[in-house]
Each structure stands twice: as structure tokens, then as C-alpha cells.
mmCIF file of C-alpha atoms and ligand atoms in Angstrom:
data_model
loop_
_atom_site.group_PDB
_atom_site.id
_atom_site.type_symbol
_atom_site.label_atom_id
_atom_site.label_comp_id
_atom_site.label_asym_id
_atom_site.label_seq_id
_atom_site.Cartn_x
_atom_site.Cartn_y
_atom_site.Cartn_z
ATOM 1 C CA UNK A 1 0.000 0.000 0.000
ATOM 2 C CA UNK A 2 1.483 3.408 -0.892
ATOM 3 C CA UNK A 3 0.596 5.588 1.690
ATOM 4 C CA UNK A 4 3.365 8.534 1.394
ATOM 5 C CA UNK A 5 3.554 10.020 -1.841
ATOM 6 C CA UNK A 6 5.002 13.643 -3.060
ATOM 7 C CA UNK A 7 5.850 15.654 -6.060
ATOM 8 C CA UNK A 8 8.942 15.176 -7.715
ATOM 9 C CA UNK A 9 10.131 18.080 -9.670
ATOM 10 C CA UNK A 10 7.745 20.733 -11.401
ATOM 11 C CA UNK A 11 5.772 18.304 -13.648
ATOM 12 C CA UNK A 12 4.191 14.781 -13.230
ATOM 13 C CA UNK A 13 7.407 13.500 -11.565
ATOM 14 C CA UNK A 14 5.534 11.140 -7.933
ATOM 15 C CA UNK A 15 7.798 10.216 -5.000
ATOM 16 C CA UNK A 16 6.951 7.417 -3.395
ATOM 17 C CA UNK A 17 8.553 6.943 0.390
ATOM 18 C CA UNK A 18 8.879 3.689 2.540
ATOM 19 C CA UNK A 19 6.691 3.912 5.759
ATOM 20 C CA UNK A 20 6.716 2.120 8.749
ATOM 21 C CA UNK A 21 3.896 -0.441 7.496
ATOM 22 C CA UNK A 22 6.127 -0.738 4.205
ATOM 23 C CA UNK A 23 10.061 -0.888 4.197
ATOM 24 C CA UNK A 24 10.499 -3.465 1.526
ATOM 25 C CA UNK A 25 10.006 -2.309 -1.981
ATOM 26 C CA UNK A 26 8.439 -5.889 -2.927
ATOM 27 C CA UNK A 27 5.954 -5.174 -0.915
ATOM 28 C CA UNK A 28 4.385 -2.376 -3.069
ATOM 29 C CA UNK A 29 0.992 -3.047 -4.512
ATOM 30 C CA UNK A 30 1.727 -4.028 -8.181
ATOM 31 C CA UNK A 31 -1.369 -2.419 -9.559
ATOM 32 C CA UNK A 32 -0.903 1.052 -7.618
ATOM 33 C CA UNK A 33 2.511 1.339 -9.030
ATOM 34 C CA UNK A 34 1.924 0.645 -12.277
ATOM 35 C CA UNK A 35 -1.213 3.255 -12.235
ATOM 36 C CA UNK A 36 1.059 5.920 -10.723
ATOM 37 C CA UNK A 37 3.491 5.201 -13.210
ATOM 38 C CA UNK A 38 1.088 5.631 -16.447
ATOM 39 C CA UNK A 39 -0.012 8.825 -15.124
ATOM 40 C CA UNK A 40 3.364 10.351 -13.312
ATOM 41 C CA UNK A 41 5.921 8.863 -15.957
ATOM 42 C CA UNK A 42 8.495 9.235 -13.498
ATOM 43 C CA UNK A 43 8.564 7.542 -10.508
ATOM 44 C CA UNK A 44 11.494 7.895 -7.369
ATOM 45 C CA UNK A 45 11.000 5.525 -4.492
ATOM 46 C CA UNK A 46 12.757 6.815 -1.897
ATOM 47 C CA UNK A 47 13.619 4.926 1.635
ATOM 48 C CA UNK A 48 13.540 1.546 0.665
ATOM 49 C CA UNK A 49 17.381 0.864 0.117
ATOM 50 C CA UNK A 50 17.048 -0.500 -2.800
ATOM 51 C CA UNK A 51 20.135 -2.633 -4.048
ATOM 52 C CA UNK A 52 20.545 -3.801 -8.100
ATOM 53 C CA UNK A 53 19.247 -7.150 -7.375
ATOM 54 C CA UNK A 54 16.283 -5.592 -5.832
ATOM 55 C CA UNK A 55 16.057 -3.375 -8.897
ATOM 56 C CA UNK A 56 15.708 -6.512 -11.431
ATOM 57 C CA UNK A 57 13.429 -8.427 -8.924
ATOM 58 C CA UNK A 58 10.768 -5.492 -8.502
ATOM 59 C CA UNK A 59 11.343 -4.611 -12.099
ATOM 60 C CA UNK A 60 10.659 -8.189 -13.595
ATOM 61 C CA UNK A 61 7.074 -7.596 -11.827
ATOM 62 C CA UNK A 62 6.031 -4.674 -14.828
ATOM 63 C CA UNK A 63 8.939 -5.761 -17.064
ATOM 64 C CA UNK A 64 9.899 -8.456 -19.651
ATOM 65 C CA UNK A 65 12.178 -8.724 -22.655
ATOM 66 C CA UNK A 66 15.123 -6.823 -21.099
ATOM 67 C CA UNK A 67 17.719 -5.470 -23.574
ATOM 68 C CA UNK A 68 21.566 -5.564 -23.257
ATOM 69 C CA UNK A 69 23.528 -2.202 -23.598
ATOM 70 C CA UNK A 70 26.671 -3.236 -25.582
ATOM 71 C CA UNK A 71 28.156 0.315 -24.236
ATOM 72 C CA UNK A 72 27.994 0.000 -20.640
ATOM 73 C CA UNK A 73 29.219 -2.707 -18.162
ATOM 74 C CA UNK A 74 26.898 -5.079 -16.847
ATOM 75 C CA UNK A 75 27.005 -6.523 -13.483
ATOM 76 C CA UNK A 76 28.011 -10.500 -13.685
ATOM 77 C CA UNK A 77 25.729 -11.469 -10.635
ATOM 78 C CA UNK A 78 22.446 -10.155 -12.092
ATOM 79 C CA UNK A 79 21.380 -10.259 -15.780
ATOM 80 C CA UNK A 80 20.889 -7.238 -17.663
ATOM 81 C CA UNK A 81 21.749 -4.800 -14.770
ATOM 82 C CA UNK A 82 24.621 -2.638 -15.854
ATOM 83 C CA UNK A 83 26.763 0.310 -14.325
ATOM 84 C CA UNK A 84 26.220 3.584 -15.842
ATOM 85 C CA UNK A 85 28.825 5.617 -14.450
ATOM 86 C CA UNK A 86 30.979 5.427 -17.790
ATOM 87 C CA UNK A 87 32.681 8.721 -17.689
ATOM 88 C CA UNK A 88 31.894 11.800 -15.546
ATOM 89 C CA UNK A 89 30.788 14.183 -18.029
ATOM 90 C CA UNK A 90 27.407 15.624 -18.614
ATOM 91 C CA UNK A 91 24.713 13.737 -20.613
ATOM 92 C CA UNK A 92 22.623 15.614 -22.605
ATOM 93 C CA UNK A 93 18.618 14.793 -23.286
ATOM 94 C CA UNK A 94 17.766 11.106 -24.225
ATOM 95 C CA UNK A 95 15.274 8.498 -24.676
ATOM 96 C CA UNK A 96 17.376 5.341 -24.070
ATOM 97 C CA UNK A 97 18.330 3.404 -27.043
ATOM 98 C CA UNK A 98 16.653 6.061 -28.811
ATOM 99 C CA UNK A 99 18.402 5.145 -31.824
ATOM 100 C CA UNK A 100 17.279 1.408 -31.368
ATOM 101 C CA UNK A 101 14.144 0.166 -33.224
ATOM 102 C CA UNK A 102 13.626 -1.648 -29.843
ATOM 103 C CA UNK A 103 13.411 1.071 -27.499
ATOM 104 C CA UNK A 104 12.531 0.129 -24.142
ATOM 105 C CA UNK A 105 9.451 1.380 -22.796
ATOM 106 C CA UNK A 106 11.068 1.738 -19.072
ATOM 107 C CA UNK A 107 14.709 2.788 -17.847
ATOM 108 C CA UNK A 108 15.137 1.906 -13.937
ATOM 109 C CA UNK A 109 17.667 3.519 -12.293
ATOM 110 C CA UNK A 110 18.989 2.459 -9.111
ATOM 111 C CA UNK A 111 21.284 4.580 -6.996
ATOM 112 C CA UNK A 112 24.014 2.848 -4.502
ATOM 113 C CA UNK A 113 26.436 5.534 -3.906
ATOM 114 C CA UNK A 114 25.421 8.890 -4.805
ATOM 115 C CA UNK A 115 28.596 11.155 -6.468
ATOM 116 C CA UNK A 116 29.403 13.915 -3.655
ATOM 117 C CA UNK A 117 28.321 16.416 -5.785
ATOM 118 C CA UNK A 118 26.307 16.687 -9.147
ATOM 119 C CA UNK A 119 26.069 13.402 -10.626
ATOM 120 C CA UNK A 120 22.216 14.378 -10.718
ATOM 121 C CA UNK A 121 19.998 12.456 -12.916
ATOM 122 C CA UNK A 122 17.928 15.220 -15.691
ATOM 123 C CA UNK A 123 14.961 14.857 -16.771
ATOM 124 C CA UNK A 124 12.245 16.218 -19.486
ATOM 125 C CA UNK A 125 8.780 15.403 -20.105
ATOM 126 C CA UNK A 126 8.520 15.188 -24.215
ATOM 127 C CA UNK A 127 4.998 16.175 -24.297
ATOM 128 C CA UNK A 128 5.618 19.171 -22.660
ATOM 129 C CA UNK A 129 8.158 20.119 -25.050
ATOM 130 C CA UNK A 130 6.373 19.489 -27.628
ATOM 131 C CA UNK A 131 3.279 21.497 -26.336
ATOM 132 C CA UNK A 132 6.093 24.626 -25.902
ATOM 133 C CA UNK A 133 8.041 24.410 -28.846
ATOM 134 C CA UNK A 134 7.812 26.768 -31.728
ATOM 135 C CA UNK A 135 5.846 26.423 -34.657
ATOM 136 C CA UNK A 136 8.971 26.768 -36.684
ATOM 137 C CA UNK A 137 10.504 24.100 -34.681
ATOM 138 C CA UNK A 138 7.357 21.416 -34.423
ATOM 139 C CA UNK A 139 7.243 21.941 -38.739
ATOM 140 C CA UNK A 140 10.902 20.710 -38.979
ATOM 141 C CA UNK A 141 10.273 18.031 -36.961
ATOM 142 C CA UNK A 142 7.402 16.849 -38.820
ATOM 143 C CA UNK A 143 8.557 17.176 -42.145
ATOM 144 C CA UNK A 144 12.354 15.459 -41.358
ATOM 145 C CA UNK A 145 13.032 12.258 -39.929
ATOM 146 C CA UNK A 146 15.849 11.807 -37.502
ATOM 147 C CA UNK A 147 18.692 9.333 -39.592
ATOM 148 C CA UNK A 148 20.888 6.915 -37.177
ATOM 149 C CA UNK A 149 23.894 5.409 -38.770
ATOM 150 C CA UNK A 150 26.160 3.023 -37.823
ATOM 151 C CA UNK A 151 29.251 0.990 -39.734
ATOM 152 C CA UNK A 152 30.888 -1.675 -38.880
ATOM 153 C CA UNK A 153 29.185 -3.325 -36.383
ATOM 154 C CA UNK A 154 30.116 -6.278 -35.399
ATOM 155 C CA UNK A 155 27.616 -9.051 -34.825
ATOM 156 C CA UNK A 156 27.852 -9.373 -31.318
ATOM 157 C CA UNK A 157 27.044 -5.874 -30.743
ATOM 158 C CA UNK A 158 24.089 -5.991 -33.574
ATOM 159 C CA UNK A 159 23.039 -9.194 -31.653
ATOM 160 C CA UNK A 160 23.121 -7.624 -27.639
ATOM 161 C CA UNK A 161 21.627 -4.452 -28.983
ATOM 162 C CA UNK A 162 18.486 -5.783 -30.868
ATOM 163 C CA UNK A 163 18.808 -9.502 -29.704
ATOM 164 C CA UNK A 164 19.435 -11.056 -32.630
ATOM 165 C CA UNK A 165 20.677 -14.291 -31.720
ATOM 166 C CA UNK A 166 24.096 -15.095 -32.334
ATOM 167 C CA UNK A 167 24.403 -15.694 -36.220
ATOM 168 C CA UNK A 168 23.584 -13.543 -38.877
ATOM 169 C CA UNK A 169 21.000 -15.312 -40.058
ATOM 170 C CA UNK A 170 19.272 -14.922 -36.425
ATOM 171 C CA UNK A 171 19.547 -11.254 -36.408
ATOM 172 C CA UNK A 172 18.700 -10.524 -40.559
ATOM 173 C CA UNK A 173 15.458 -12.315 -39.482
ATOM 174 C CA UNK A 174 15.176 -9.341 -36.911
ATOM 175 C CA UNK A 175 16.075 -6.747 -38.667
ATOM 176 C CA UNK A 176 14.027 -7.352 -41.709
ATOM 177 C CA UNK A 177 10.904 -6.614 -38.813
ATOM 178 C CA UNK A 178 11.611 -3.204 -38.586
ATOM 179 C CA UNK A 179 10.221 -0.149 -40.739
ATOM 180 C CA UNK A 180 12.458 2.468 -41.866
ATOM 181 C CA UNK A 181 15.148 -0.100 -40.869
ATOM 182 C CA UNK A 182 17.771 -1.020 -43.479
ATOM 183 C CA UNK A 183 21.185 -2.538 -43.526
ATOM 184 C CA UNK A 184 24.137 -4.385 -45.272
ATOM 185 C CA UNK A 185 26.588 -6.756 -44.531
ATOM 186 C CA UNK A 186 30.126 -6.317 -45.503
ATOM 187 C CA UNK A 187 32.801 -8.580 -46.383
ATOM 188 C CA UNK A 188 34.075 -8.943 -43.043
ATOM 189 C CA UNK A 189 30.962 -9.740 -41.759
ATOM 190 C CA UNK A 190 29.956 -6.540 -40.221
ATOM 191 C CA UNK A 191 26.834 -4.737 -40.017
ATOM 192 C CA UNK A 192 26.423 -1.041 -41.804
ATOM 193 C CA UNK A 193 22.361 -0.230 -40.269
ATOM 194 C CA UNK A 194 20.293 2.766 -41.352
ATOM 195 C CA UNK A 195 17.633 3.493 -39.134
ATOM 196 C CA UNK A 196 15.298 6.307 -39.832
ATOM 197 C CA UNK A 197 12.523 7.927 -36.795
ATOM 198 C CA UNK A 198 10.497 10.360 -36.227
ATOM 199 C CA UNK A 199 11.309 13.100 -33.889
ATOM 200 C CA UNK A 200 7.569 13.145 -32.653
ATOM 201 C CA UNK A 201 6.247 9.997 -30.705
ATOM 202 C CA UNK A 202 3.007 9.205 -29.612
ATOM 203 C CA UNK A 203 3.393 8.375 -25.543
ATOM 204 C CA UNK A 204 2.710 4.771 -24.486
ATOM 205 C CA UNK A 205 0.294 5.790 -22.307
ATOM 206 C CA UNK A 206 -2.327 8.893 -23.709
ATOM 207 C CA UNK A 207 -1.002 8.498 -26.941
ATOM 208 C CA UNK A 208 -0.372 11.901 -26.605
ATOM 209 C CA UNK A 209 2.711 13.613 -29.044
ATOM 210 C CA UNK A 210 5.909 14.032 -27.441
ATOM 211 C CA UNK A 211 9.184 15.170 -28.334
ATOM 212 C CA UNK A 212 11.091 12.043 -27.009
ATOM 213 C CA UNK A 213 14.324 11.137 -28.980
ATOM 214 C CA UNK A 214 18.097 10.872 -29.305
ATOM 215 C CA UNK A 215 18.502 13.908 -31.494
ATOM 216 C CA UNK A 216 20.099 16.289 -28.917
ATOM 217 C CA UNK A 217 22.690 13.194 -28.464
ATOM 218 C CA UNK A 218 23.523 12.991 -31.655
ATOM 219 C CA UNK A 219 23.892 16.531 -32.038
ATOM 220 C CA UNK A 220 26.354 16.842 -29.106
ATOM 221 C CA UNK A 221 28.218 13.722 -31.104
ATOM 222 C CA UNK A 222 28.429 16.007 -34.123
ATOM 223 C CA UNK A 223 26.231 13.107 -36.336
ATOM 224 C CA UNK A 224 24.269 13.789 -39.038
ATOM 225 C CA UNK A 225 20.604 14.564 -37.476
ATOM 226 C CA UNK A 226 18.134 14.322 -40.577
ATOM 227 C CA UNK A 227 17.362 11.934 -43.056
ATOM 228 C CA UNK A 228 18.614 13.998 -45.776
ATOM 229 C CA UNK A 229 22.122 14.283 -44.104
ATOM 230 C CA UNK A 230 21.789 17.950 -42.642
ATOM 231 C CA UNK A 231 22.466 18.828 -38.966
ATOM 232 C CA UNK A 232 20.622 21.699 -37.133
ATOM 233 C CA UNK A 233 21.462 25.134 -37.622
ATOM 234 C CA UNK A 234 22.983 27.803 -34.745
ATOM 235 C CA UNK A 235 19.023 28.790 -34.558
ATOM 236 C CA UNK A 236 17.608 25.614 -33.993
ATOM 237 C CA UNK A 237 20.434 24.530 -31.594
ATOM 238 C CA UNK A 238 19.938 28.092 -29.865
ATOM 239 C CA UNK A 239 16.034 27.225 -29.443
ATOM 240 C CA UNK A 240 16.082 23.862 -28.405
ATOM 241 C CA UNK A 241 18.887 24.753 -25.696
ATOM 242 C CA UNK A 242 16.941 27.256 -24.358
ATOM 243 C CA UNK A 243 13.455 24.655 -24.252
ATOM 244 C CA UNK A 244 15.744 21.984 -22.302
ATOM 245 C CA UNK A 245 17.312 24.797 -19.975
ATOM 246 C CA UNK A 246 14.161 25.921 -19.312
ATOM 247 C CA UNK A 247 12.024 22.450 -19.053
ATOM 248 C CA UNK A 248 15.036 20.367 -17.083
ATOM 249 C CA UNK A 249 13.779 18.459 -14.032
ATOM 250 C CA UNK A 250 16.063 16.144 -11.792
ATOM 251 C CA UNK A 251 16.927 13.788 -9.356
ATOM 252 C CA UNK A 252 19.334 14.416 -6.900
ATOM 253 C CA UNK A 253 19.949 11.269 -5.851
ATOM 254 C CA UNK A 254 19.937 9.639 -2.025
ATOM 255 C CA UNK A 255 21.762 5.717 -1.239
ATOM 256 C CA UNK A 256 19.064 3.386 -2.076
ATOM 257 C CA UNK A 257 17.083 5.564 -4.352
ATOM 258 C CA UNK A 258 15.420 3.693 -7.301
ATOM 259 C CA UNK A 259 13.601 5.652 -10.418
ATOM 260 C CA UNK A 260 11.183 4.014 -13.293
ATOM 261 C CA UNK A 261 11.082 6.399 -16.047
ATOM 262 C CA UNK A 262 8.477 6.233 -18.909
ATOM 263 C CA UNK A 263 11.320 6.126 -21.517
ATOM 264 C CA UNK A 264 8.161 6.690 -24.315
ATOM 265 C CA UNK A 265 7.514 10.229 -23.114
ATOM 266 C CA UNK A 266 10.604 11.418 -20.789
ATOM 267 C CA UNK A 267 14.500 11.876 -22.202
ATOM 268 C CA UNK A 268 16.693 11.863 -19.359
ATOM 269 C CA UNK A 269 20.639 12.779 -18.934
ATOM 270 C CA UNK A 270 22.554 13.708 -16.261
ATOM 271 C CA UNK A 271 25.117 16.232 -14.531
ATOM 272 C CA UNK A 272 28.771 16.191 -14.579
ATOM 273 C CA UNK A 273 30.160 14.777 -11.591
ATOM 274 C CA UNK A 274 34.201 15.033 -10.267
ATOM 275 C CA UNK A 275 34.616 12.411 -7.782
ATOM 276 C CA UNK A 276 34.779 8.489 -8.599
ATOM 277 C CA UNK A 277 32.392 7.289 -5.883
ATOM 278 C CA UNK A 278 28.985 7.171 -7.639
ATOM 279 C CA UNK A 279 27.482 4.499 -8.088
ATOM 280 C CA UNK A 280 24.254 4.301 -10.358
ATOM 281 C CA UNK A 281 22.807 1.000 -11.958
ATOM 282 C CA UNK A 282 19.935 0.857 -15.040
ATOM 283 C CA UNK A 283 18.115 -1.853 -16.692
ATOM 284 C CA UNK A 284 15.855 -1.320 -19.629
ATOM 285 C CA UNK A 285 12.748 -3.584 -20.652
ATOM 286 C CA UNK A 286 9.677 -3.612 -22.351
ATOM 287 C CA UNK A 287 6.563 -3.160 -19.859
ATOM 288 C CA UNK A 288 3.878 -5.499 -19.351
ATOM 289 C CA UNK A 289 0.173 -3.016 -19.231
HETATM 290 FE FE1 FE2 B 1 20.660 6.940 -20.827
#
């Protein structure tokens, strides 16, 4: 039973605290949750010391069909769980595998060690950005798609990130499932993909619009953003900087914190941090309604 709940951040964001009557996250009414998560999209239980393995056991009761991250570092002892404290630097906005024709519906984070200062998760609702972005802005959007590249992958990585299964054959059958999904293989047995996405994105929940995608990380990785090769200009960049400046939320983040993020409607990043001690762990799965 949730019986403690506040505001997190400015928007939709819930906090959920552990109680006397309720200490153990596993505890927590299924059905509750999940409500509070369809209508919140971002959800920070707080006070229930919640350790990795906890993460994946609470998670597996809303998730299934986890997804590996072929850029982070897993944790041996529990499947899919990996470290996301690659690097200090900022993160800018994100859905996660936004460039992934299986993007996850849910990111859980789950904080062990906080960083002693910044290290602070960001957030942004996409529907909100949407609703307050320019008309000028909304019209590019709607008349480009977003264009991910990538060459040379090899077939482990095409495998973990859309898994494939381990020979090509496995993971052509996958790949031929997805629209505005097209690829070669090389001579050395690589992958070259071409994925192409729109910037808009109705919201799992509402099917509302929502501006909820990976092109302000591939513009801080100097790609290509549209399908026709272009990146933005200095006046789109200036605008959109100024919408996530203006629209960022966070979590500063307490031991034993864990977050579920609606990864159809929020892009999250995070804050540079200067000391080695954070510790933050994700996992990323499809949700069961
Ligand atoms: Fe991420």
C-alpha cells in the first residue's frame, strides 16, 4: 500500500517513500505502481534501500524482454543490470536506445552511492516540449526524420543491442521486422544499419505527441541529425537549448534511491560529476500493461 507520496520536480514527476507499514520495496501493490506510473511517468522511491538485485526483482514484476547495452558494463551477478557511471561528463537529453528500433518502454535507475556532488539524474517530459516548442521548430520536426547510422558493427554488438541471436542469419530475421530499418553486410561480416525515426512519438500511455528522442545526443556527437544528411542550424540549436534549460527536471539522488522512467515520453541525462564514488545501476525492458 502506498501511503506517502510527493511531487517530484515541477511536472508529473511522484515520490513514493517507505513507511513504517512498508520498508520493503516488494511489498508495493503491483497495480498502484503501475497506475502511478502511467499517469506520473516518473517515478522515485525513496527509503527503501534498494540494491541492483532488488532493482531486477521489482522490475521483472512490470517488465519483460530486457535489452543488453553493448556500451555500458553489466554486473556478472544479475542479468541485464549494468553500471552507468561510464565517464563523468554531462549527458545531454535522451530516450534510451533512442536510436534502437527496440526502445525500451522503461529505464530503472537504481542509486548505490550517490557522487558527492552533481552526478544528478535530468529529466524532461517530451509532451511538454512538444506542447512549448515553436511552430517553426514542431514543422521541422514533422517534415524530417531523424537518420541513425552506424558501420561496422560487429555481430555481437548488432546481436546484444536488438537480440538477434548469435548468427547472422538470427539477427537478418530481426532486422528485416523493422520499418524504416535497413542494412548491409560487408565482407568482413559486419553490419552497416540505417535506421530512420520520427522526432515526434506518440506516448505509451495517452497516446499523446511528445518530443522524445536521441537527437540532442547525436547533435552533441556532431552526427548527421536528418534523413537527408543535414544537422541543425545555430538557430535551432539556440532554441532547443533554451526549451531543455528551461524544461530540465532532476533527481538528486539519495543511497538506495530507485527511479522508473516512462522512456516513451521522458528523455533523461545527467550532470557532470568530479569524484569516482557514484554508483548508479539501469536496466531497460519492455513493460507489461
Ligand atoms: Fe541513458
Amino acid at each position: 500500500m502506498i501511503s506517502k507520496i510527493e511531487s517530484l520536480g515541477t511536472g508529473t514527476g511522484k515520490i513514493v517513500y517507505s513507511t513504517n507499514d512498508c520498508q520493503d520495496i516488494l511489498r508495493l501493490s503491483k497495480a498502484e505502481i503501475l497506475e502511478l506510473f502511467k499517469s506520473s511517468g516518473v517515478v522515485l522511491f525513496r527509503g527503501f534501500g534498494v540494491t541492483p538485485i532488488q532493482m531486477k526483482a521489482f522490475s521483472e514484476k512490470f517488465s519483460y524482454s530486457y535489452l543488453k547495452d553493448p556500451t555500458k558494463t553489466s554486473i556478472d551477478s544479475v542479468d541485464f543490470v549494468n553500471s552507468v557511471d561510464n565517464g563523468m561528463g554531462a549527458s545531454p537529453a535522451h530516450t534510451e536506445h533512442g536510436a534502437n528500433p527496440l526502445q525500451p518502454d522503461v529505464i530503472w535507475f537504481c542509486c548505490q552511492t550517490p557522487a558527492q556532488e552533481g552526478g544528478e539524474t535530468l529529466f524532461w517530459d517530451g509532451v511538454q516540449l512538444w506542447k512549448e516548442m515553436s511552430k517553426h521548430l514542431k514543422q521541422l520536426f514533422v517534415e524530417k526524420k531523424l537518420k541513425f547510422t552506424f558501420e561496422d558493427v560487429p555481430l555481437d554488438m548488432v546481436n546484444q543491442w536488438i537480440d538477434g541471436g548469435e548468427t547472422i542469419d538470427d539477427c537478418k530475421q530481426v532486422l528485416d521486422q523493422f520499418e524504416d530499418f535497413s542494412y548491409q553486410i560487408n565482407e568482413d561480416s559486419t553490419f552497416s544499419l540505417k535506421y530512420l525515426r520520427s522526432a515526434v512519438v506518440k506516448t505509451k500511455y495517452g497516446n499523446e505527441d511528445a518530443f522524445a528522442n536521441f537527437a540532442w545526443t547525436s547533435h552533441a556527437r556532431g552526427w548527421e541529425i536528418f534523413e537527408d544528411g543535414s544537422k541543425f542550424t545555430e538557430q535551432v540549436v539556440d532554441e532547443l537549448q533554451k526549451l531543455y534549460d528551461k524544461f530540465t527536471q532532476e533527481i538528486s539522488w539519495q543511497a538506495g534511491d530507485l527511479a522508473m522512467i516512462d522512456n516513451s515520453r521522458f528523455m533523461h541525462g545527467r550532470r557532470e560529476f568530479k569524484d569516482n564514488r557514484r554508483q548508479l545501476f539501469t536496466t531497460i525492458a519492455k513493460i507489461l500493461d
